[in-house]
XYZ file of C-alpha atoms in Angstrom:
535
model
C -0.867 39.693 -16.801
C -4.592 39.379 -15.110
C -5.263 37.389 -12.062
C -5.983 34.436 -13.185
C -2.501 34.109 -15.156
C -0.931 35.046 -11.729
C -2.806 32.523 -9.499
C -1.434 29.799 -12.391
C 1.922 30.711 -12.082
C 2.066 30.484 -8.039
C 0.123 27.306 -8.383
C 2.767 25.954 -10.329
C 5.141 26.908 -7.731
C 3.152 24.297 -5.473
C 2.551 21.628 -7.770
C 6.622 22.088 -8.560
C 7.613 21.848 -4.755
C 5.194 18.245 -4.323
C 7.936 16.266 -6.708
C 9.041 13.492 -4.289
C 6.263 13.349 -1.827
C 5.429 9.266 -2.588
C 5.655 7.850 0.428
C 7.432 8.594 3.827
C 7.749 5.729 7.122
C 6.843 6.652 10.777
C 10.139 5.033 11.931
C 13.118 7.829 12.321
C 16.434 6.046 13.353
C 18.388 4.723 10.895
C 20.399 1.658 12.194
C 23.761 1.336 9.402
C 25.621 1.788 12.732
C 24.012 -1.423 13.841
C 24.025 -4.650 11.394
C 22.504 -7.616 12.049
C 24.761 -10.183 14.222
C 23.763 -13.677 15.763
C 20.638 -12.812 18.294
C 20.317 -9.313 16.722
C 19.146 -9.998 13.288
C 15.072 -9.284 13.390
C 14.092 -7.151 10.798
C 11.955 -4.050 12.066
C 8.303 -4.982 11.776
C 5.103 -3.017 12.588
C 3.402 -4.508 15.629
C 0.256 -4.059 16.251
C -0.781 -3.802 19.929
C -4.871 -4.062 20.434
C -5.730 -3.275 24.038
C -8.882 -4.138 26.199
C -9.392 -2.280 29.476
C -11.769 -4.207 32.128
C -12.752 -6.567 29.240
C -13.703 -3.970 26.702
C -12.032 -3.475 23.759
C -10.323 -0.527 23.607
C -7.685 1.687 21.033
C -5.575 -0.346 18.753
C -1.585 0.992 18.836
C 1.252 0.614 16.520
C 4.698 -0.040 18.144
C 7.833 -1.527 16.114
C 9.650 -4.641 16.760
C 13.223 -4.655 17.973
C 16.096 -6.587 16.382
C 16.294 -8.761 19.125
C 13.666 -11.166 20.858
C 11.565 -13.669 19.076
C 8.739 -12.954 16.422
C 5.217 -12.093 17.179
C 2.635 -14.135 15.471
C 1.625 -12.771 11.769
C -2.350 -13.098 12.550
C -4.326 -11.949 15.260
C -5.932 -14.818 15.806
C -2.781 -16.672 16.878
C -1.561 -13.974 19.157
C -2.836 -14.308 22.663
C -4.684 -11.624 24.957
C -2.274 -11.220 27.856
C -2.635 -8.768 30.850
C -0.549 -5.984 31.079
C 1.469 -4.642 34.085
C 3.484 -1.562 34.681
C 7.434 -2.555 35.785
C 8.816 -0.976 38.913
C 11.154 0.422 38.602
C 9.622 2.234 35.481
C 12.954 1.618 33.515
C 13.197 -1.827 34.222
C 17.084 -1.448 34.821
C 17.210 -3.478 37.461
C 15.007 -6.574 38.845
C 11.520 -5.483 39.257
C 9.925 -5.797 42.828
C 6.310 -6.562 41.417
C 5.326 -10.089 39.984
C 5.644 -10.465 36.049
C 5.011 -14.043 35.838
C 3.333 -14.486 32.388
C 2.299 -10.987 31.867
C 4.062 -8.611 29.210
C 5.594 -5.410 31.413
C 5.477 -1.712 30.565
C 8.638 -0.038 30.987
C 9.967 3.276 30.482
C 12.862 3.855 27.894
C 15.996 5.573 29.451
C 19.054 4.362 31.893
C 20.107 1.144 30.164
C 20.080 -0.804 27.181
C 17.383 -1.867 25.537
C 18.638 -5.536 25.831
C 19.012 -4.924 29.504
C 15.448 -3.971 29.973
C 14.722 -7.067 27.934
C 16.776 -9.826 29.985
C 15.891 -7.889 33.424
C 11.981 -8.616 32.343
C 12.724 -12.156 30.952
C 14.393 -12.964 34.013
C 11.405 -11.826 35.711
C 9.071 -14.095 33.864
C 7.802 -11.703 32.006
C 5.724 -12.816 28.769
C 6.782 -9.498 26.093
C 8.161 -5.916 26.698
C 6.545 -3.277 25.721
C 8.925 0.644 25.718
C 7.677 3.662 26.043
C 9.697 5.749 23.307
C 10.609 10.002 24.854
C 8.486 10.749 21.692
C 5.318 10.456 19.222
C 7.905 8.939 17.111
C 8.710 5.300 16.717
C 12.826 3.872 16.946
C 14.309 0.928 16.309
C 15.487 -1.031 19.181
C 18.701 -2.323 18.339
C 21.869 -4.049 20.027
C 25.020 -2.314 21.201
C 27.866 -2.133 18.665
C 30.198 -4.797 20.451
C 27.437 -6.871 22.146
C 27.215 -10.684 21.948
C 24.513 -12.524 21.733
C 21.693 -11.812 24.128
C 19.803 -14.544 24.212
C 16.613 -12.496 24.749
C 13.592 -14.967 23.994
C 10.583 -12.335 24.410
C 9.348 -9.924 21.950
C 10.414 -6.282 22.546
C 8.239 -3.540 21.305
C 8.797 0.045 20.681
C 5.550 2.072 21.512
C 5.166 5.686 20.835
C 5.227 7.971 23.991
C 1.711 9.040 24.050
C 0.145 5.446 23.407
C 2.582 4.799 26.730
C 1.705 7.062 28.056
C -2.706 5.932 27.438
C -1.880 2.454 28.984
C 0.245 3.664 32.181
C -2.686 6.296 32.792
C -5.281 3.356 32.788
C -3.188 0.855 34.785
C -2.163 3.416 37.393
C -5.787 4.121 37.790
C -7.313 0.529 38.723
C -7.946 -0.625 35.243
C -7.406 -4.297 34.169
C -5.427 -3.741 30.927
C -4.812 -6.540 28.485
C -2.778 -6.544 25.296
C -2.783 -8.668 21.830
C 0.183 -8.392 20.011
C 0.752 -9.297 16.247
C 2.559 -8.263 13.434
C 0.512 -8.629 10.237
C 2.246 -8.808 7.300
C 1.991 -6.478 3.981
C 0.703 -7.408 0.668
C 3.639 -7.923 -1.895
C 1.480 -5.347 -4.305
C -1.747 -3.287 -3.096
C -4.402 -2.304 -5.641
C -3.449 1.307 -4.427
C -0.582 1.207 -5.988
C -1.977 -0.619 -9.364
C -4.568 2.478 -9.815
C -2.375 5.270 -8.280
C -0.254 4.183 -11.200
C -2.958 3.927 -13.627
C -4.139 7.292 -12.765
C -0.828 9.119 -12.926
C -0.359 7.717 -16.626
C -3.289 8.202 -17.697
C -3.137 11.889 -16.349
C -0.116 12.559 -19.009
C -1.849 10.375 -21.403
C -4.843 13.143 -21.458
C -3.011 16.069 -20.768
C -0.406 14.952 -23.515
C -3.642 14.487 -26.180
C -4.814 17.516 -25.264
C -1.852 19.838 -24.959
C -1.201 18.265 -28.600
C -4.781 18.708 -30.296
C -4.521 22.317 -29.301
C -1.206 23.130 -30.610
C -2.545 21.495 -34.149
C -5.127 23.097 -33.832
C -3.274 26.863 -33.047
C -0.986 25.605 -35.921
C -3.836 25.083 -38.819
C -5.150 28.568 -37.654
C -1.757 30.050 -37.955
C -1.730 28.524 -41.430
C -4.587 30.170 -42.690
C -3.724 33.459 -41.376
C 0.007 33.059 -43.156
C -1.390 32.041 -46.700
C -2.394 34.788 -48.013
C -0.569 37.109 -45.726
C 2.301 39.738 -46.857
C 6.080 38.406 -46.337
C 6.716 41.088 -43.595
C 3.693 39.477 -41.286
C 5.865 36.276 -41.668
C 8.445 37.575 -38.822
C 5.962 38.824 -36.699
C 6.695 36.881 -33.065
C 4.150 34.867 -30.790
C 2.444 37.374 -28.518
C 1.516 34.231 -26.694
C -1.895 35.620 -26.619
C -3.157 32.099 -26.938
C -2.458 31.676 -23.100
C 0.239 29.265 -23.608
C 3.519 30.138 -22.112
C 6.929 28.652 -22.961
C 9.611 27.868 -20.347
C 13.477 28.993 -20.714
C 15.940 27.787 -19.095
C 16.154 30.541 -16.971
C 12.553 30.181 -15.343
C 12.990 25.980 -15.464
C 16.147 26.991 -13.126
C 14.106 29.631 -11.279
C 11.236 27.159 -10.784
C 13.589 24.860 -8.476
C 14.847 27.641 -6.549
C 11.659 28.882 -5.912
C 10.679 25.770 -4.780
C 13.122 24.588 -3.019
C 12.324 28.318 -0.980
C 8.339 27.482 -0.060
C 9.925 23.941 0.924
C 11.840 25.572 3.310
C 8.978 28.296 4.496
C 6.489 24.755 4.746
C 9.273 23.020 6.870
C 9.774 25.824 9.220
C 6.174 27.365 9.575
C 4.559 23.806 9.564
C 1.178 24.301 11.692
C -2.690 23.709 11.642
C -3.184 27.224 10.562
C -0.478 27.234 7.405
C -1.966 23.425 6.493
C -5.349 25.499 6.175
C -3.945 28.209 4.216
C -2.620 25.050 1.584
C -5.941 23.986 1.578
C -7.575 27.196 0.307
C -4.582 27.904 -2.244
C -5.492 24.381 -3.331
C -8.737 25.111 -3.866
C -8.697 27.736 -5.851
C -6.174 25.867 -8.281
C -8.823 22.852 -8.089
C -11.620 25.373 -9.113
C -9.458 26.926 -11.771
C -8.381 23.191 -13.365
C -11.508 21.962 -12.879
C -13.517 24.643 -14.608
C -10.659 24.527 -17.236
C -11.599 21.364 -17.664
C -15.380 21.037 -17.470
C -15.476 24.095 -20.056
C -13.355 22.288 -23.010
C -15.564 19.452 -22.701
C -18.723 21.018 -22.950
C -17.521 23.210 -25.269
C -17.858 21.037 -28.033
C -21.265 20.833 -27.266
C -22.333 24.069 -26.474
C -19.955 26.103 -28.654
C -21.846 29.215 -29.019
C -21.735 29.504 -25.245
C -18.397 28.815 -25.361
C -17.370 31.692 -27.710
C -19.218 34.405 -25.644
C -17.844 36.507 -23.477
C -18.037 39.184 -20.820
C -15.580 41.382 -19.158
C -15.426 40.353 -15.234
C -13.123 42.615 -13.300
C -9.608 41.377 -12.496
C -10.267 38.223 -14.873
C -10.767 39.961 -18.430
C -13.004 38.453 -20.835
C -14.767 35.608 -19.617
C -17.121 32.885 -21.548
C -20.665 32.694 -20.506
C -19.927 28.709 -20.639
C -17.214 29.354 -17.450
C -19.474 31.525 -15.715
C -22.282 28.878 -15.900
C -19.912 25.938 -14.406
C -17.844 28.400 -12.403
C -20.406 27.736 -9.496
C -20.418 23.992 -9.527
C -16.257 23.832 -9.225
C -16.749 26.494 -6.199
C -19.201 24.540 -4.344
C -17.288 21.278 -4.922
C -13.885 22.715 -3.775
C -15.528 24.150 -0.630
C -17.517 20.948 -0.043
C -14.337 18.677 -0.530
C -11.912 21.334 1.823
C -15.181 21.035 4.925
C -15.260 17.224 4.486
C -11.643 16.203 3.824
C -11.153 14.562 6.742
C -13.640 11.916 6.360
C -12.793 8.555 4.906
C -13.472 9.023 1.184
C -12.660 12.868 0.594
C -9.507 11.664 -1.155
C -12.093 11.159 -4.277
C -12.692 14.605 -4.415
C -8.842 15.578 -3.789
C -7.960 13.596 -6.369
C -10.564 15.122 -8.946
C -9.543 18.544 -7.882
C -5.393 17.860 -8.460
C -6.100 16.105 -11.885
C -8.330 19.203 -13.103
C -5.501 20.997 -11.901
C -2.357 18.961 -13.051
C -4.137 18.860 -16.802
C -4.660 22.249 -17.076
C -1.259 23.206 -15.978
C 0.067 20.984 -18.208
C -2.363 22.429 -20.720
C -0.956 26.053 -20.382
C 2.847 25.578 -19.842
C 4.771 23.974 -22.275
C 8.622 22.926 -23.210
C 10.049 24.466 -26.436
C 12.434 22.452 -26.990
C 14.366 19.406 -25.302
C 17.273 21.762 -24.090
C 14.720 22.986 -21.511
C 13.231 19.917 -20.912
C 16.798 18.949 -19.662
C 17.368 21.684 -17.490
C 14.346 21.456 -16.474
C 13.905 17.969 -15.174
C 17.807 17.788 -14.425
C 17.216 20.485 -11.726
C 14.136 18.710 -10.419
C 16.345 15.523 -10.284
C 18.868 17.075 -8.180
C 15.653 18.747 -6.072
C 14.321 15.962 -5.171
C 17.258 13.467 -4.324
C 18.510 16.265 -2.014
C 15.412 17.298 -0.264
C 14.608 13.572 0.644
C 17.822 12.291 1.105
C 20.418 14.653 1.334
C 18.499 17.417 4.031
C 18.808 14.506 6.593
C 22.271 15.458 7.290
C 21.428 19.571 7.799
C 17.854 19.225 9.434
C 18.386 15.801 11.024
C 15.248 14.358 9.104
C 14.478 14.614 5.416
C 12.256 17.953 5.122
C 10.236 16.985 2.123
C 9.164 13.104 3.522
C 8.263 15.717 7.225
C 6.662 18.454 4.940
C 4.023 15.773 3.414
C 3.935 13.711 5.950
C 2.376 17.332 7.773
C 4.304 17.115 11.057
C 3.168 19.191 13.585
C 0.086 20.079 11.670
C -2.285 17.962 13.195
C -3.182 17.244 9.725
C -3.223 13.826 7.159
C -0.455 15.320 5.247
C -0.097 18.652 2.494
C -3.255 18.927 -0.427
C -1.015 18.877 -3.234
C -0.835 15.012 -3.651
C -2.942 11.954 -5.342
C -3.777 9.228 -3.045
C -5.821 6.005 -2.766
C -6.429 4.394 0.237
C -4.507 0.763 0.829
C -7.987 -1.379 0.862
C -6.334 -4.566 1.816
C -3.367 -3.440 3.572
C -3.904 -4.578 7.447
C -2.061 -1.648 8.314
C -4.265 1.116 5.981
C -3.072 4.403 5.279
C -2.560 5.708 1.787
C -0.438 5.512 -1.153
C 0.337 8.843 -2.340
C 2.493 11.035 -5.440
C 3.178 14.397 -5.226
C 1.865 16.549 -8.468
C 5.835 17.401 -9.208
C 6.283 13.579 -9.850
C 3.480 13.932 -12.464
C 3.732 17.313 -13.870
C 7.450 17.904 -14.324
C 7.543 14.246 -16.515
C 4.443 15.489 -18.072
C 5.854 18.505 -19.700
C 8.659 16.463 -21.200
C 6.087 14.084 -22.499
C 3.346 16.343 -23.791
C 6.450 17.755 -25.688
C 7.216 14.763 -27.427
C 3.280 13.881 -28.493
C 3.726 17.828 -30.210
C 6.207 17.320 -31.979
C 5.412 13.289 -32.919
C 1.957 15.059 -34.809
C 4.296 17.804 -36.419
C 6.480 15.595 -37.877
C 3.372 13.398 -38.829
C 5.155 10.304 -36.917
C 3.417 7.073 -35.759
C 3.548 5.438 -32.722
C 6.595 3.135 -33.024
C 8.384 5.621 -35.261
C 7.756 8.694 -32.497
C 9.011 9.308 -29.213
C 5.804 9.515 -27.244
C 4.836 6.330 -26.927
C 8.505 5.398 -25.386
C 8.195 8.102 -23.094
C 5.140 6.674 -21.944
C 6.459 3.827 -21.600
C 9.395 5.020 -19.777
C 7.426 7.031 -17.691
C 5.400 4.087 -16.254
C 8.315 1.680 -16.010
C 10.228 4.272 -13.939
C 7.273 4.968 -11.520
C 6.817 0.457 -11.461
C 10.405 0.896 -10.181
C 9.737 3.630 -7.861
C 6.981 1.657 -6.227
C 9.117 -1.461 -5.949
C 12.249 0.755 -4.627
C 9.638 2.016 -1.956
C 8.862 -1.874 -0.823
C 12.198 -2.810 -0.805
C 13.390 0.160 1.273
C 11.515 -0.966 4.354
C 8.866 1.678 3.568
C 11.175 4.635 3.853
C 10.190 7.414 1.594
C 11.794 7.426 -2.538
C 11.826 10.288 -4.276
C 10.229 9.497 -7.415
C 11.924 11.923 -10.218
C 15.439 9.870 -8.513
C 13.794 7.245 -11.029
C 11.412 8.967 -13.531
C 13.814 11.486 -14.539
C 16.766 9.232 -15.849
C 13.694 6.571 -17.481
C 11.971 9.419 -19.081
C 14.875 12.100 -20.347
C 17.920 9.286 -21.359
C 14.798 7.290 -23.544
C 14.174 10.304 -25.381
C 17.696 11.568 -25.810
C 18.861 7.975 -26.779
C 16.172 7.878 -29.315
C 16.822 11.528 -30.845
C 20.719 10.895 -30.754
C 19.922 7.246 -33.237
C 17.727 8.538 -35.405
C 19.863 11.524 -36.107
C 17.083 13.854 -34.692
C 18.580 15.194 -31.757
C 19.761 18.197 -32.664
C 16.336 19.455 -34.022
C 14.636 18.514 -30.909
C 17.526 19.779 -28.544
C 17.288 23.562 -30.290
C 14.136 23.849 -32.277
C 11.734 21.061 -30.951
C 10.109 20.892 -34.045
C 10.458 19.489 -37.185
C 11.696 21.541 -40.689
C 8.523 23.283 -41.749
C 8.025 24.891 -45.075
C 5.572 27.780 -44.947
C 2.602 28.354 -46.813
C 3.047 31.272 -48.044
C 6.131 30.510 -49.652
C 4.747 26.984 -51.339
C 1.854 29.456 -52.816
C 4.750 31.888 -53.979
C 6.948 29.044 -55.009
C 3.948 27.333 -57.174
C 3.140 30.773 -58.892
């Protein structure tokens, strides 16, 4: 096996380990302990808390509204600017001995209740609360399990420790701080999500065409060489020298272990340095998709070029047509990993993951449905564990931390598509792992193969259907995602059961199943023997 074949197969490792990563919530306490009574019954909202020191506008903090108190307006320009003072004492335990007539107080977290801290500032004629959380993290201010009503009529807010921490620092130092606070709220449906959709189907929809046209296409050359060939050449076996390679269900078990291991290594060596290392693996995975790519399109145009080739060390032959766009995917991989942190590098992220998703899909393929099974059945199980189920070992779920990047100082891991919310007041990104893509994909480009080997049409073939499955389980995923208070879903948790029961339900009534569960192809009658047969 050369290098490149090696570099594929640890790239698929990566893309593997991304199933799940949609979309993952800044707020870390879960609150089932905690149900909403009389007084208590807010639902947790973003706040946002705009701040102006000595009349200047200054940084613009998120904080999260606690289940008691009353609502903050929904637009800034109902919410009014209100100075800000710092409680004493800090904790706001007890009655404070400075003035908080109409001003919202700053108050440490610690030593009481929440609702105490609330009704001591109330009482105090204070306008809002604002907590300082221990950590970066935000948590959900909630009520004690046997409390009554409090009759807090404030709003409480949950601030992280080091925007706190920014405001205490200015106060204590002379500073005239004011505060805004508002919650604005979401969109029902972003546009994100509308194209992050479209461009996750239509990523099968090409790879699927393509992984399709080039297995008729290795099957009419196979044809020729079999027609006039003697019977012993007939049970000759696929070298595979065509660069495709087959899963079994050994590797599609393998392939979850494995990743479930570099989930694990991410998790625990999480850093600025290992995010950097991602970066260049994902580079060179973008270069080799995209010049993958780039070269079967042009191909068709310059075929001569095309067919060429030269022996480069540690690569084998090579086409002068890849050699002449090799430099262009180098220079736009380096150019995206320099610039990725500006606003609109996720363009050239998202070009670079494509390239590489379609080429994977391109060059590892399901033999039968069996597989496919396995395969996606272990990627089920992968993913509804790692997001759900690691909470109870690690105390948070390690795949919603790993691409999320904690403690990276980084926007999250490469290996993910993402479009920016445009009219989301809160911005941010919606985002899909490659897993959530691929893994489906495989099943699907399967289907498309055998569909054009059995010479089915749409309605009568199991492509379209899977397509259709495909997108109506990712709809689902995006609405689970909504109606989970932003928490993040593991996407295969609906994909998988959409995708692999439409296809087995389909195979099982049309009396197909057992060809595609074993074979995955249809009955074929050789040439060689129809030439024999007609003699």
């Amino acid at each position: 096996m050369d290098l490149r074949k090696w570099c594929r197969w640890f790239l698929l490792v990566l893309v593997i380990l991304s199933a799940g990563f949609v979309e993952g919530g800044d707020i870390v306490h879960d609150d089932e302990d905690a149900p909403k009574r009389p007084g208590c019954e807010n639902n947790f909202v973003l706040v946002k808390v705009q701040t102006w020191i000595n009349d200047r506008e200054g940084d613009e903090f998120v904080g999260v509204g606690a289940r008691f108190g009353t609502l903050m307006a929904s637009k800034e320009k109902h919410a009014n600017r209100t100075r800000l003072s710092v409680s004493d004492p800090s904790d706001c335990c007890e009655t404070p001995k400075n003035k908080l007539d109409g001003l919202v107080v700053l108050v440490h977290r610690g030593n009481c209740k929440f609702t105490t801290k609330a009704s001591v500032a109330q009482a105090a004629g204070a306008v809002a609360v604002l907590v300082i959380n221990t950590q970066k993290e935000l948590y959900k201010m909630v009520c004690s399990h046997n409390q009554t009503n409090p009759n807090i009529t404030i709003p409480a807010v949950m601030l992280p420790k080091d925007a706190g921490e920014s405001l205490e620092k200015s106060i204590n130092s002379g500073a005239l701080v004011a505060v805004q606070l508002y919650s604005p709220e979401r969109p029902l449906v972003d546009t994100a999500e509308v194209f992050l959709w479209l461009m996750a189907v239509g990523t099968i929809l090409c790879a699927s065409y393509w992984s399709a046209w080039s297995a008729k296409e290795a099957m009419i050359e196979h044809d020729k060489l079999l027609k006039d060939a003697p019977d012993d050449f007939l049970n000759m076996e696929n070298t595979g020298s065509n660069g495709v390679v087959d899963i079994n269900t050994t590797s599609a078990i393998l392939f979850v272990v494995i990743a479930s291991c570099f989930l694990i290594l991410l998790y625990k060596l999480m850093s600025y340095w290992f995010v950097e290392l991602l970066v260049v693996l994902f580079c060179i995975g973008g270069v080799e998709g995209l010049q993958t790519c780039l070269v079967a399109l042009l191909s068709r145009w310059f075929k001569q070029a095309g067919e060429s080739y030269v022996k480069v060390p540690f690569f084998g032959a090579v086409s002068y047509l890849t050699l002449a766009v090799l430099p262009f995917c180098i220079s736009f991989a380096v150019v995206w990993a320099v610039y990725r942190r500006i606003s609109f590098a996720w363009i050239g992220q998202d070009i670079l993951g494509i390239a590489l998703i379609i080429t994977v899909l391109q060059i590892v393929r399901l033999p039968n449905l069996k597989v496919g099974t396995v395969l996606l059945s272990c990627a089920f199980l992968y993913d509804i564990f790692w997001v759900f189920v690691s909470k109870k070992l690690f105390h948070e779920s390690v795949m919603i931390v790993v691409a999320r990047g904690d403690k990276s100082g980084e926007d999250g891991i490469p290996m993910l598509l993402k479009i920016p919310r445009m009219f989301d007041p809160w911005g941010g990104y919606s985002i899909i792992g490659f897993g959530d893509i691929l893994l489906p994909g495989l099943l699907i480009a399967f289907s498309l193969r055998y569909d054009w080997a059995a010479k089915k049409n749409l309605r009568a073939g199991y492509f379209l259907w899977s397509m259709v499955a495909y997108g109506s389980g990712l709809l689902i995923t995006y609405v689970a995602l909504n109606l989970m208070d932003g928490h993040g879903q593991p996407a295969l948790l609906y994909i998988v059961p959409f995708t692999l029961g439409t296809i087995l339900t389909l195979g099982k009534r049309r009396g197909e199943l057992a060809n595609l569960w074993t074979r995955g192809e249809p009955e074929r009658v050789c040439p060689h023997l129809q030439h024999s047969q007609v003699n």
